[in-house]
XYZ file of C-alpha atoms in Angstrom:
729
model
C -35.857 7.668 20.270
C -39.310 6.538 19.125
C -40.728 7.641 15.775
C -43.532 10.159 16.081
C -46.095 11.183 13.464
C -47.608 13.959 15.571
C -49.025 16.595 13.235
C -48.900 14.330 10.155
C -51.957 13.481 8.074
C -51.993 9.980 6.595
C -54.362 8.509 4.005
C -54.508 4.722 3.702
C -56.567 3.081 0.980
C -58.138 -0.305 1.613
C -57.766 0.249 5.344
C -60.905 -1.608 6.475
C -58.999 -4.801 7.258
C -55.772 -6.743 6.917
C -52.641 -4.726 6.163
C -54.489 -1.423 5.711
C -56.139 -1.678 9.119
C -52.778 -2.475 10.730
C -51.176 0.567 9.055
C -54.007 2.836 10.218
C -53.801 1.671 13.832
C -50.007 1.966 13.889
C -49.929 5.497 12.436
C -52.682 6.673 14.793
C -50.932 5.163 17.811
C -47.921 7.347 17.026
C -49.896 10.575 16.753
C -50.941 10.775 13.097
C -54.347 11.954 11.953
C -55.613 9.109 9.753
C -58.064 8.954 6.847
C -59.327 5.363 6.753
C -60.477 4.662 3.205
C -62.398 1.516 2.332
C -65.118 1.006 -0.256
C -66.353 -2.043 1.622
C -66.277 -4.276 -1.472
C -65.526 -7.982 -1.445
C -62.199 -9.439 -2.594
C -63.385 -9.500 -6.217
C -64.531 -5.875 -6.216
C -68.249 -6.443 -5.753
C -70.574 -4.718 -3.279
C -70.133 -1.660 -1.080
C -70.326 -0.994 2.663
C -69.226 1.625 5.199
C -68.906 -0.896 8.026
C -65.244 -1.831 7.532
C -63.907 1.747 7.535
C -66.185 2.790 10.407
C -64.998 -0.067 12.585
C -61.325 0.885 12.178
C -62.105 4.557 12.898
C -63.921 3.504 16.077
C -60.895 1.445 17.162
C -58.591 4.426 16.681
C -60.847 6.896 18.479
C -61.391 4.454 21.365
C -57.626 4.619 21.979
C -57.614 8.426 21.887
C -56.471 8.722 18.275
C -57.724 10.944 15.451
C -59.358 9.408 12.393
C -62.107 9.881 9.835
C -63.649 7.394 7.420
C -63.887 7.663 3.651
C -65.992 5.273 1.573
C -65.088 6.369 -1.964
C -63.524 4.179 -4.610
C -59.839 4.835 -5.322
C -61.002 5.699 -8.838
C -62.275 8.927 -7.272
C -58.873 9.970 -5.979
C -59.720 13.676 -5.618
C -62.518 12.848 -3.154
C -60.153 10.831 -0.959
C -57.619 13.648 -0.722
C -60.367 16.207 -0.178
C -61.529 14.178 2.839
C -58.068 14.623 4.350
C -58.021 18.348 3.598
C -61.531 18.895 4.960
C -60.870 16.976 8.179
C -57.237 17.874 8.911
C -56.159 20.663 6.532
C -53.271 18.879 4.782
C -51.971 15.577 3.396
C -48.491 14.231 4.241
C -48.565 10.499 3.584
C -50.402 8.319 1.069
C -50.295 4.537 1.419
C -51.754 2.915 -1.699
C -52.938 -0.402 -0.308
C -56.391 -1.038 -1.830
C -56.702 -4.077 -4.040
C -58.825 -6.932 -5.295
C -58.231 -10.285 -6.983
C -59.823 -11.847 -10.059
C -57.527 -14.803 -10.624
C -57.850 -16.750 -13.867
C -55.444 -18.671 -16.057
C -54.406 -16.481 -18.964
C -56.690 -18.155 -21.515
C -59.733 -17.558 -19.293
C -59.161 -13.889 -18.388
C -62.064 -11.734 -19.581
C -61.837 -8.065 -20.508
C -63.602 -7.257 -17.224
C -61.132 -9.363 -15.234
C -58.242 -7.464 -16.819
C -59.727 -3.975 -16.693
C -61.071 -4.117 -13.140
C -57.736 -5.234 -11.699
C -55.903 -2.428 -13.496
C -58.534 0.147 -12.555
C -58.251 -0.603 -8.837
C -54.545 -1.381 -8.440
C -52.747 0.731 -11.023
C -55.160 3.467 -12.090
C -56.524 3.859 -8.561
C -53.049 4.383 -7.108
C -52.320 6.854 -9.904
C -55.486 8.883 -9.276
C -55.101 9.048 -5.493
C -51.407 9.964 -5.719
C -51.997 12.565 -8.436
C -54.611 14.263 -6.261
C -52.084 14.533 -3.398
C -49.027 15.378 -5.519
C -49.247 19.166 -5.827
C -50.157 19.563 -2.152
C -47.000 17.651 -1.212
C -44.840 19.625 -3.641
C -46.056 22.976 -2.303
C -45.384 22.022 1.322
C -41.986 20.500 0.346
C -42.802 17.200 2.016
C -44.558 13.987 1.138
C -44.192 10.243 1.544
C -45.890 7.761 -0.790
C -46.076 3.979 -0.621
C -46.981 1.803 -3.611
C -47.896 -1.833 -2.981
C -46.623 -4.358 -5.488
C -46.466 -8.124 -5.051
C -44.145 -11.075 -5.517
C -46.520 -11.999 -8.349
C -45.643 -8.719 -10.049
C -41.906 -9.115 -9.501
C -41.587 -12.811 -10.381
C -44.888 -13.773 -12.041
C -47.403 -16.348 -10.795
C -49.686 -18.807 -12.511
C -53.264 -17.601 -12.808
C -52.445 -13.960 -12.049
C -51.457 -12.395 -15.375
C -53.827 -9.440 -14.837
C -52.719 -8.920 -11.224
C -49.004 -9.371 -12.017
C -49.082 -6.817 -14.839
C -50.819 -4.197 -12.689
C -48.504 -4.796 -9.732
C -45.305 -4.419 -11.759
C -46.802 -1.311 -13.354
C -46.974 0.177 -9.863
C -43.226 -0.311 -9.478
C -42.543 1.619 -12.679
C -44.880 4.396 -11.522
C -43.137 4.536 -8.143
C -39.648 4.706 -9.678
C -40.606 7.707 -11.814
C -42.356 9.512 -8.951
C -39.201 9.027 -6.864
C -37.224 10.894 -9.530
C -39.752 13.684 -10.094
C -40.474 14.232 -6.411
C -36.923 14.113 -5.084
C -36.164 17.841 -5.359
C -39.383 18.635 -3.441
C -38.668 16.168 -0.589
C -41.498 13.968 -1.879
C -40.267 10.375 -1.703
C -41.915 7.274 -3.108
C -41.090 3.655 -2.252
C -42.616 0.284 -3.126
C -43.260 -2.697 -0.883
C -44.076 -6.306 -1.771
C -45.678 -7.580 1.443
C -46.391 -11.174 2.370
C -49.076 -11.195 5.060
C -52.362 -12.736 6.021
C -55.266 -10.738 4.577
C -58.570 -11.125 2.766
C -56.637 -11.474 -0.504
C -54.399 -14.285 0.783
C -56.685 -16.243 3.106
C -57.936 -18.430 0.236
C -54.469 -19.199 -1.169
C -52.384 -19.808 1.998
C -52.568 -22.723 4.471
C -54.158 -21.641 7.795
C -50.992 -22.204 9.853
C -48.901 -20.122 7.450
C -51.596 -17.448 7.334
C -51.518 -17.180 11.122
C -47.737 -16.688 11.214
C -47.642 -14.014 8.520
C -49.242 -11.271 10.578
C -49.850 -7.779 9.158
C -48.087 -6.274 12.193
C -44.852 -7.752 10.795
C -45.184 -5.461 7.754
C -46.434 -2.201 9.252
C -43.111 -1.113 10.873
C -41.432 -0.921 7.452
C -44.246 1.250 6.096
C -44.031 3.589 9.078
C -40.264 4.022 8.737
C -40.453 4.683 4.988
C -43.109 7.352 5.655
C -41.243 9.149 8.446
C -39.639 12.524 7.746
C -36.272 11.212 8.977
C -36.199 8.434 6.356
C -34.317 9.465 3.214
C -34.968 6.249 1.273
C -36.411 7.048 -2.155
C -37.155 4.776 -5.098
C -36.593 1.594 -3.093
C -38.263 -1.787 -3.552
C -38.662 -4.015 -0.494
C -39.960 -7.517 0.141
C -41.330 -7.838 3.662
C -43.030 -10.484 5.771
C -42.777 -12.598 8.933
C -40.495 -9.982 10.516
C -37.985 -10.078 7.632
C -37.238 -7.143 5.289
C -35.065 -7.263 2.172
C -34.254 -4.675 -0.476
C -34.285 -5.646 -4.152
C -32.294 -4.178 -7.047
C -31.702 -4.914 -10.714
C -28.681 -6.866 -11.885
C -27.360 -6.951 -15.460
C -24.803 -9.194 -17.142
C -21.807 -7.598 -18.811
C -23.416 -8.760 -22.049
C -21.854 -9.074 -25.467
C -21.808 -6.921 -28.607
C -23.121 -9.096 -31.455
C -22.920 -6.767 -34.433
C -20.229 -5.104 -36.497
C -20.102 -1.671 -38.051
C -21.957 -1.374 -41.376
C -23.044 -5.026 -41.230
C -26.485 -6.512 -40.483
C -27.064 -8.099 -37.101
C -28.029 -11.771 -37.427
C -29.883 -14.124 -35.053
C -27.054 -16.630 -35.534
C -24.679 -14.145 -33.887
C -27.051 -13.935 -30.923
C -27.212 -17.735 -30.722
C -23.431 -18.095 -30.859
C -22.867 -15.582 -28.046
C -25.814 -16.668 -25.899
C -23.734 -18.064 -23.039
C -21.821 -14.775 -22.734
C -25.005 -12.737 -22.995
C -26.485 -14.667 -20.049
C -23.332 -14.956 -17.926
C -23.787 -13.042 -14.651
C -20.110 -13.213 -13.736
C -19.036 -9.676 -12.827
C -22.627 -8.452 -13.256
C -23.352 -4.742 -12.873
C -26.181 -3.201 -10.874
C -27.701 -0.277 -12.814
C -29.658 2.154 -10.666
C -31.024 4.653 -13.170
C -31.905 5.383 -16.779
C -28.600 7.278 -16.941
C -26.729 4.098 -15.997
C -28.545 2.250 -18.759
C -27.877 4.929 -21.377
C -24.202 5.177 -20.363
C -23.779 1.527 -21.374
C -25.529 2.106 -24.712
C -23.262 5.062 -25.444
C -20.203 2.905 -24.758
C -21.580 0.188 -27.048
C -22.142 2.673 -29.871
C -18.634 4.021 -29.389
C -17.172 0.507 -29.502
C -19.105 -0.400 -32.645
C -18.003 2.799 -34.393
C -14.349 2.105 -33.540
C -14.682 -1.553 -34.518
C -11.767 -3.665 -33.356
C -9.990 -5.149 -36.358
C -6.447 -5.807 -37.480
C -4.505 -2.558 -37.300
C -1.722 -2.491 -39.899
C 0.014 0.401 -38.120
C 0.281 -1.425 -34.789
C 3.577 -3.226 -34.394
C 3.123 -6.970 -33.898
C 3.470 -7.888 -30.233
C 3.757 -4.218 -29.190
C 0.922 -4.609 -26.679
C 0.302 -7.645 -24.515
C -2.546 -7.274 -21.978
C -1.540 -10.478 -20.179
C 1.882 -8.975 -19.482
C 0.806 -5.396 -18.801
C -2.310 -5.793 -16.624
C -1.390 -5.973 -12.955
C 2.002 -4.346 -13.457
C 2.944 -1.552 -11.072
C 4.732 1.664 -12.003
C 7.690 2.755 -9.896
C 6.427 4.721 -6.841
C 6.811 8.493 -7.130
C 7.260 11.049 -4.370
C 5.827 14.563 -4.640
C 7.180 17.149 -2.189
C 5.382 20.479 -2.006
C 4.669 23.551 0.091
C 1.700 25.885 0.329
C 3.064 27.622 -2.786
C 2.051 24.707 -5.025
C -1.441 24.652 -3.499
C -1.882 28.353 -4.233
C -0.441 28.072 -7.763
C -2.892 25.260 -8.503
C -5.845 27.312 -7.204
C -4.825 30.212 -9.460
C -4.390 27.787 -12.355
C -8.030 26.671 -12.091
C -9.338 30.229 -12.038
C -9.469 31.279 -8.401
C -9.034 34.987 -7.765
C -8.712 37.419 -4.874
C -11.686 39.253 -6.435
C -13.847 36.659 -4.693
C -13.424 36.804 -0.886
C -14.514 33.137 -0.639
C -11.387 32.148 -2.573
C -8.958 33.481 0.017
C -9.001 30.251 2.024
C -7.355 28.605 -1.017
C -5.049 31.518 -1.954
C -3.671 32.876 1.316
C -1.524 30.692 3.556
C -2.291 32.963 6.528
C -6.057 32.411 6.265
C -7.431 30.704 9.421
C -9.035 28.003 7.226
C -6.277 27.770 4.598
C -6.967 24.636 2.569
C -5.923 22.776 -0.522
C -8.495 22.437 -3.305
C -9.617 18.784 -3.440
C -8.803 18.432 -7.161
C -5.173 19.188 -6.343
C -5.269 15.436 -5.690
C -4.567 14.794 -9.400
C -1.237 16.657 -9.268
C 0.904 14.257 -7.167
C -0.303 11.240 -9.157
C 0.231 12.713 -12.632
C 3.986 12.892 -12.011
C 4.037 9.101 -12.433
C 2.968 9.651 -16.048
C 5.118 12.726 -16.641
C 8.243 10.937 -15.432
C 8.004 8.296 -18.140
C 6.803 5.513 -15.865
C 4.678 4.007 -18.663
C 7.786 3.114 -20.635
C 8.861 0.706 -17.886
C 5.764 -1.523 -18.153
C 6.319 -4.939 -19.796
C 3.940 -5.640 -22.674
C 3.312 -1.932 -23.262
C 5.605 -0.830 -26.078
C 3.837 2.374 -27.149
C 4.635 5.752 -28.687
C 4.370 8.187 -25.775
C 3.798 11.101 -28.201
C 0.451 9.500 -29.182
C -1.062 9.597 -25.691
C -4.371 11.415 -25.076
C -6.047 11.886 -21.700
C -9.527 10.383 -22.102
C -11.181 10.359 -18.678
C -10.322 11.052 -15.049
C -11.759 9.877 -11.736
C -10.578 11.273 -8.395
C -11.709 10.300 -4.909
C -10.486 12.012 -1.734
C -10.395 10.052 1.533
C -8.849 12.714 3.758
C -8.499 16.492 3.321
C -5.263 17.054 1.421
C -2.361 18.510 3.410
C -1.115 21.949 2.359
C 2.538 20.868 2.436
C 4.626 17.740 2.823
C 5.494 14.691 0.750
C 2.904 12.494 -0.935
C 3.760 9.087 -2.397
C 1.801 7.675 -5.342
C 1.647 4.030 -6.391
C 0.144 3.140 -9.775
C -1.156 -0.157 -11.156
C -2.279 -1.070 -14.681
C -5.759 -2.470 -14.007
C -6.890 -3.034 -17.604
C -5.951 -2.573 -21.254
C -8.707 -2.264 -23.857
C -8.627 -2.555 -27.640
C -10.653 0.279 -29.170
C -9.609 -0.455 -32.754
C -8.168 2.947 -33.569
C -6.188 2.901 -30.360
C -5.588 1.274 -26.995
C -7.224 2.444 -23.772
C -5.078 2.081 -20.684
C -6.688 2.131 -17.221
C -4.326 3.173 -14.428
C -5.329 3.116 -10.765
C -3.217 5.323 -8.486
C -3.259 5.432 -4.698
C -1.669 8.468 -3.049
C -0.423 8.300 0.543
C 0.613 10.870 3.122
C 2.945 8.765 5.220
C 0.937 5.596 5.909
C -2.406 7.268 5.321
C -4.258 6.845 2.033
C -5.504 10.301 1.044
C -6.533 10.007 -2.607
C -7.349 7.554 -5.375
C -7.134 8.425 -9.088
C -8.117 6.456 -12.161
C -6.518 7.716 -15.370
C -8.051 6.594 -18.695
C -5.277 7.068 -21.232
C -5.924 6.628 -24.977
C -2.951 5.646 -27.141
C -3.657 6.624 -30.757
C -2.805 3.935 -33.331
C -2.076 1.223 -30.766
C -5.296 -0.792 -31.212
C -5.874 -3.966 -33.164
C -4.088 -6.292 -30.748
C -7.223 -8.407 -30.235
C -8.086 -7.380 -26.685
C -11.463 -6.785 -25.052
C -13.292 -3.510 -25.575
C -14.944 -2.867 -22.217
C -13.936 -3.232 -18.589
C -15.950 -3.584 -15.405
C -13.062 -1.889 -13.596
C -13.532 1.433 -15.394
C -15.283 4.231 -13.502
C -18.065 4.901 -15.985
C -19.192 8.408 -16.998
C -22.900 9.089 -16.452
C -25.054 11.373 -18.662
C -26.870 14.232 -16.882
C -30.645 14.124 -16.225
C -32.906 15.135 -19.096
C -34.191 18.332 -17.522
C -33.085 21.910 -17.097
C -30.013 22.237 -14.865
C -30.519 23.306 -11.249
C -27.637 25.785 -11.457
C -25.347 27.258 -14.099
C -22.043 29.027 -13.382
C -19.983 30.852 -16.010
C -16.330 31.699 -15.492
C -13.878 33.397 -17.840
C -10.448 31.933 -18.403
C -7.579 34.338 -19.033
C -5.212 34.373 -22.006
C -2.536 33.125 -19.620
C -4.638 30.382 -17.992
C -2.700 27.498 -19.571
C 0.640 29.209 -18.900
C -0.373 29.480 -15.247
C -1.782 25.960 -14.903
C 1.322 24.310 -16.391
C 3.294 25.533 -13.362
C 1.512 22.749 -11.443
C 3.609 20.206 -13.327
C 2.122 19.499 -16.772
C 4.889 20.867 -19.024
C 3.462 19.633 -22.340
C 4.384 22.321 -24.953
C 0.943 21.825 -26.528
C -0.343 24.250 -23.882
C 2.237 27.045 -24.390
C 4.021 26.784 -27.769
C 1.963 28.049 -30.776
C 4.095 26.162 -33.307
C 3.754 22.883 -31.384
C -0.008 23.419 -31.084
C -0.189 24.077 -34.854
C 1.556 20.770 -35.574
C -1.097 19.060 -33.471
C -3.834 20.742 -35.527
C -4.868 23.520 -33.117
C -5.005 27.194 -34.066
C -3.523 28.145 -30.670
C -2.203 26.459 -27.526
C -5.052 24.786 -25.645
C -5.995 24.708 -21.975
C -5.198 21.537 -20.022
C -8.198 19.234 -19.659
C -7.476 18.934 -15.949
C -7.664 22.710 -15.651
C -11.257 22.643 -16.957
C -11.807 19.734 -14.559
C -10.653 21.954 -11.666
C -12.866 24.859 -12.800
C -15.963 22.612 -12.845
C -15.151 21.035 -9.465
C -14.782 24.355 -7.689
C -18.053 25.573 -9.280
C -19.821 22.625 -7.619
C -17.941 23.161 -4.360
C -19.130 26.765 -4.156
C -22.674 26.189 -5.418
C -23.561 23.148 -3.323
C -20.964 22.812 -0.536
C -20.280 26.386 0.613
C -16.618 26.031 -0.485
C -16.055 23.426 2.224
C -13.397 20.994 0.920
C -14.340 18.391 3.556
C -17.692 17.974 1.735
C -15.909 16.871 -1.452
C -15.848 13.114 -2.071
C -15.185 12.365 -5.756
C -15.294 13.639 -9.340
C -15.501 11.852 -12.694
C -15.315 13.407 -16.169
C -14.711 12.537 -19.816
C -12.614 15.057 -21.767
C -14.379 15.893 -25.046
C -13.172 19.090 -26.728
C -10.407 21.597 -26.009
C -10.684 25.099 -24.575
C -8.680 28.025 -25.917
C -7.374 30.255 -23.084
C -9.520 33.374 -22.945
C -12.767 31.529 -23.640
C -15.488 31.239 -20.977
C -16.328 27.973 -19.235
C -19.982 27.335 -18.428
C -20.760 24.593 -15.911
C -24.306 23.215 -15.841
C -25.239 21.344 -12.654
C -28.029 18.926 -11.717
C -28.429 17.915 -8.069
C -29.519 14.322 -7.445
C -29.087 13.672 -3.713
C -25.388 13.991 -2.871
C -24.409 13.552 -6.523
C -24.088 16.666 -8.690
C -24.167 15.826 -12.394
C -22.196 18.363 -14.414
C -21.630 19.299 -18.024
C -19.017 21.898 -18.926
C -19.222 23.913 -22.156
C -17.382 26.695 -23.936
C -19.917 29.510 -23.672
C -18.852 31.204 -26.908
C -19.229 28.082 -29.092
C -21.518 25.762 -27.137
C -18.949 22.961 -27.486
C -19.077 20.423 -24.671
C -15.743 20.230 -22.845
C -16.527 17.763 -20.024
C -19.203 15.102 -20.538
C -20.677 12.295 -18.456
C -19.305 14.134 -15.453
C -20.384 14.234 -11.828
C -19.181 15.302 -8.397
C -20.092 13.290 -5.302
C -20.371 15.226 -2.047
C -20.499 14.086 1.543
C -23.812 14.972 3.176
C -23.639 17.686 5.804
C -24.462 15.183 8.549
C -22.149 12.446 7.289
C -18.857 11.531 8.887
C -16.837 13.449 6.324
C -13.121 12.816 5.913
C -12.365 15.990 7.854
C -14.693 15.009 10.675
C -13.123 11.581 10.880
C -9.701 13.153 11.101
C -10.760 15.561 13.817
C -12.334 12.771 15.831
C -9.366 10.475 15.309
C -8.539 8.697 12.054
C -9.615 5.083 11.683
C -7.068 2.799 13.299
C -7.827 0.173 10.665
C -6.523 2.488 7.900
C -2.983 1.964 9.123
C -3.468 -1.810 9.217
C -4.752 -1.964 5.646
C -1.960 0.320 4.465
C 0.535 -2.066 6.032
C -1.210 -5.074 4.506
C -0.845 -3.435 1.092
C 2.838 -2.714 1.583
C 3.672 -6.210 2.824
C 1.684 -7.872 0.040
C 3.536 -6.105 -2.767
C 6.336 -8.555 -3.315
C 4.096 -11.589 -2.982
C 1.127 -10.406 -5.096
C 1.445 -12.948 -7.939
C 2.131 -15.809 -5.540
C -0.911 -14.895 -3.452
C -3.161 -14.813 -6.522
C -2.194 -18.427 -7.275
C -2.770 -19.552 -3.679
C -5.929 -17.614 -2.853
C -7.742 -16.648 -6.101
C -10.464 -14.602 -4.417
C -11.613 -11.028 -3.810
C -12.133 -10.014 -0.163
C -14.134 -6.972 0.894
C -14.072 -5.157 4.247
C -16.732 -2.741 5.466
C -15.388 -0.780 8.447
C -17.907 1.093 10.588
C -17.532 3.841 13.183
C -20.286 4.940 15.553
C -22.684 2.647 13.720
C -22.061 4.232 10.300
C -20.050 3.022 7.346
C -16.652 4.729 7.506
C -14.449 2.872 5.011
C -14.495 0.153 2.368
C -11.446 -1.932 1.477
C -10.963 -4.599 -1.171
C -8.127 -7.131 -1.323
C -8.185 -8.387 -4.923
C -6.259 -11.638 -5.209
C -7.947 -12.861 -8.349
C -7.162 -10.288 -11.021
C -3.665 -9.244 -12.064
C -0.903 -9.340 -9.502
C -3.007 -8.653 -6.417
C -4.185 -5.192 -5.364
C -5.469 -3.410 -2.280
C -8.101 -0.733 -2.939
C -9.983 1.683 -0.746
C -13.448 2.818 -1.753
C -16.226 1.234 -3.863
C -15.126 -1.774 -5.910
C -16.638 -2.182 -9.387
C -16.000 -5.929 -9.704
C -17.467 -8.932 -7.901
C -16.452 -9.460 -4.261
C -16.435 -13.112 -3.166
C -16.811 -12.494 0.560
C -17.367 -9.321 2.580
C -16.519 -8.843 6.261
C -18.169 -6.089 8.307
C -16.821 -4.928 11.670
C -16.435 -1.733 13.644
C -13.042 -0.052 13.608
C -12.564 -0.977 17.271
C -13.572 -4.655 16.877
C -11.393 -5.003 13.764
C -8.380 -3.841 15.725
C -9.217 -6.239 18.569
C -9.251 -9.141 16.087
C -6.014 -8.049 14.387
C -4.222 -7.651 17.705
C -5.350 -11.095 18.850
C -7.468 -9.718 21.690
C -10.715 -10.963 20.137
C -11.119 -14.450 18.684
C -12.602 -14.203 15.144
C -15.048 -17.060 15.782
C -16.296 -15.431 18.985
C -16.561 -12.122 17.141
C -18.663 -13.827 14.451
C -21.050 -15.581 16.837
C -21.458 -12.468 18.979
C -22.374 -10.375 15.936
C -19.285 -8.176 16.094
C -17.957 -9.656 12.836
C -20.460 -10.181 10.022
C -19.691 -12.254 6.937
C -21.535 -12.124 3.610
C -20.765 -14.361 0.655
C -18.544 -17.457 0.529
C -17.801 -17.866 4.232
C -15.352 -20.713 3.561
C -12.952 -18.213 1.988
C -12.378 -16.734 5.446
C -9.887 -19.558 5.952
C -7.796 -18.235 3.056
C -7.878 -14.760 4.576
C -5.670 -16.110 7.346
C -2.996 -16.783 4.704
C -2.991 -13.085 3.837
C -3.086 -11.676 7.351
C -0.624 -14.036 9.014
C 1.713 -15.575 6.434
C 2.174 -12.509 4.233
C 1.062 -9.379 6.083
C 2.642 -10.788 9.261
C -0.244 -9.598 11.431
């Protein structure tokens, strides 16, 4: 189906030639009403003429399109937008394209050279966009394009003024993307490479001829269409190629100690680690950046040093990491599902809750956060005591953080099997932080993934690392008022009720035991507060539809006394709902750095996938995982690589799998992988099965485009070792 802009009003600055002209013609051809702005100046900003804009308007009208000319400078942004309003009554799209060049080596740049470039590129884009902003907000729609340059992204000799202005546009665009998101006003940035007045003097003629503006315009049109949900993106484009850019950050190194000055010598000595991009992260927001800083501050405060209370040799990360706990089976009926729902505050007073409380309801379902219950039995049954290299006092365990991801709607009865792996062990000085990944299966089908962050008080000081790229990081909420707030009262018996779901710790029921732990009364389970917050999001943003639930992450901060009220603050950012849970009576934060990820209403949700037929490849990967178990360590020695699989269905991403044969004893994971993947294979569910069953030759699949490979393609040879020699496929 072709993209139409019928009824849309588009303003393009600098549209008298080159890229701007191409944009104007393309928008008009697809039904848009176009304001063609061009001051008619030369490439250095001198002169003025109406001829360029008039010529483009004539071209559009000659083809039956609608267009008007505007000859104002972008420094008069209000006049440009008023032209659109006067001619067409609204403004939907702004493409900031106008620009000039005044190239000089840095030592020769005059004040005028600097100021004029910034006035046209950066300030001009600001003024035009500001004039359109409130109109777009009121109509709940707008699309904005900022034009940066490779010179702004990478730098270029002789263009210090131009580079600074162009990178400034990227920062402006990123902030507008955040501020406009809730109003359906999206802003993206392009870095085009094309023949134009600005490039004709710096490119060879043959290259200039091949870099046509029409090879850029299609990207601009897609980013400006109402169906495009891209926001805050940065794209390089030219010669028919389009690529998206993102930031990458090394894991870095802490180079200071608590209560000691930070010295340049420490920076020098750790420089290689500071600059090592192995396992690099890809921050996407200010919240991602601040989350790292908060972890650094926490690590510095709990400085790792010799711990006289930790028994020598009691913890050995090299022995513990990669170890698997004994599998546990959890058999349940609808009774456990209902008990759990009551334990996290559901009540028959709310008719919407009946689908989780009454087994006879036509849509009877299990709350998604029930997914923590089958996996926690692995901890409750003393499985930690069986791990080599982990000689710890189980009475000193605290639950620090929890991540849960649901891949299929949970069954309301049956037997679920959970398999746990120690993925990392961190030295926090005052204690040890244990990261446990747990996969929960219903038969052969993976239904849930949990990551438990368990803090062992007094077990630090063993000399281990303090951070892990494998940890699911908490993310602070946006710095604005929440979009929704829900308050719910807990009952005096809330903990007594929740413990019936399997957490029998006397801390939550016995006053004398709670007093010994320093609490004035038994406290509510952290996972109960977790369940309260999750169902608040489910009701507020997903109409209580459990198939919309994807994942939840939270850090447990302070306890709740049964009878107190829980207040959940929520910020919607796309399909991610940031949450912060407080005790209303005291203001104490209970859950921090928390968020819930939802499936979009039009996405192939887990429930929809199940209804339409589960992925056939799920069963294959489950079998690969089972058959690899006994040979994990041997495979790591032979292969030493991380393989990723992207499985698609009906043209959309449906599943991600990672076979990690580099870290620990070898693991199979479903869902996003936080580490570095050496090679990624992409195939449809159907084509994957054809390859596995031997009906489709992998090489033919690759050359026909049915199997795509990204990364170290030579590692595909080692994949055969896994699939044939060990998985027996």
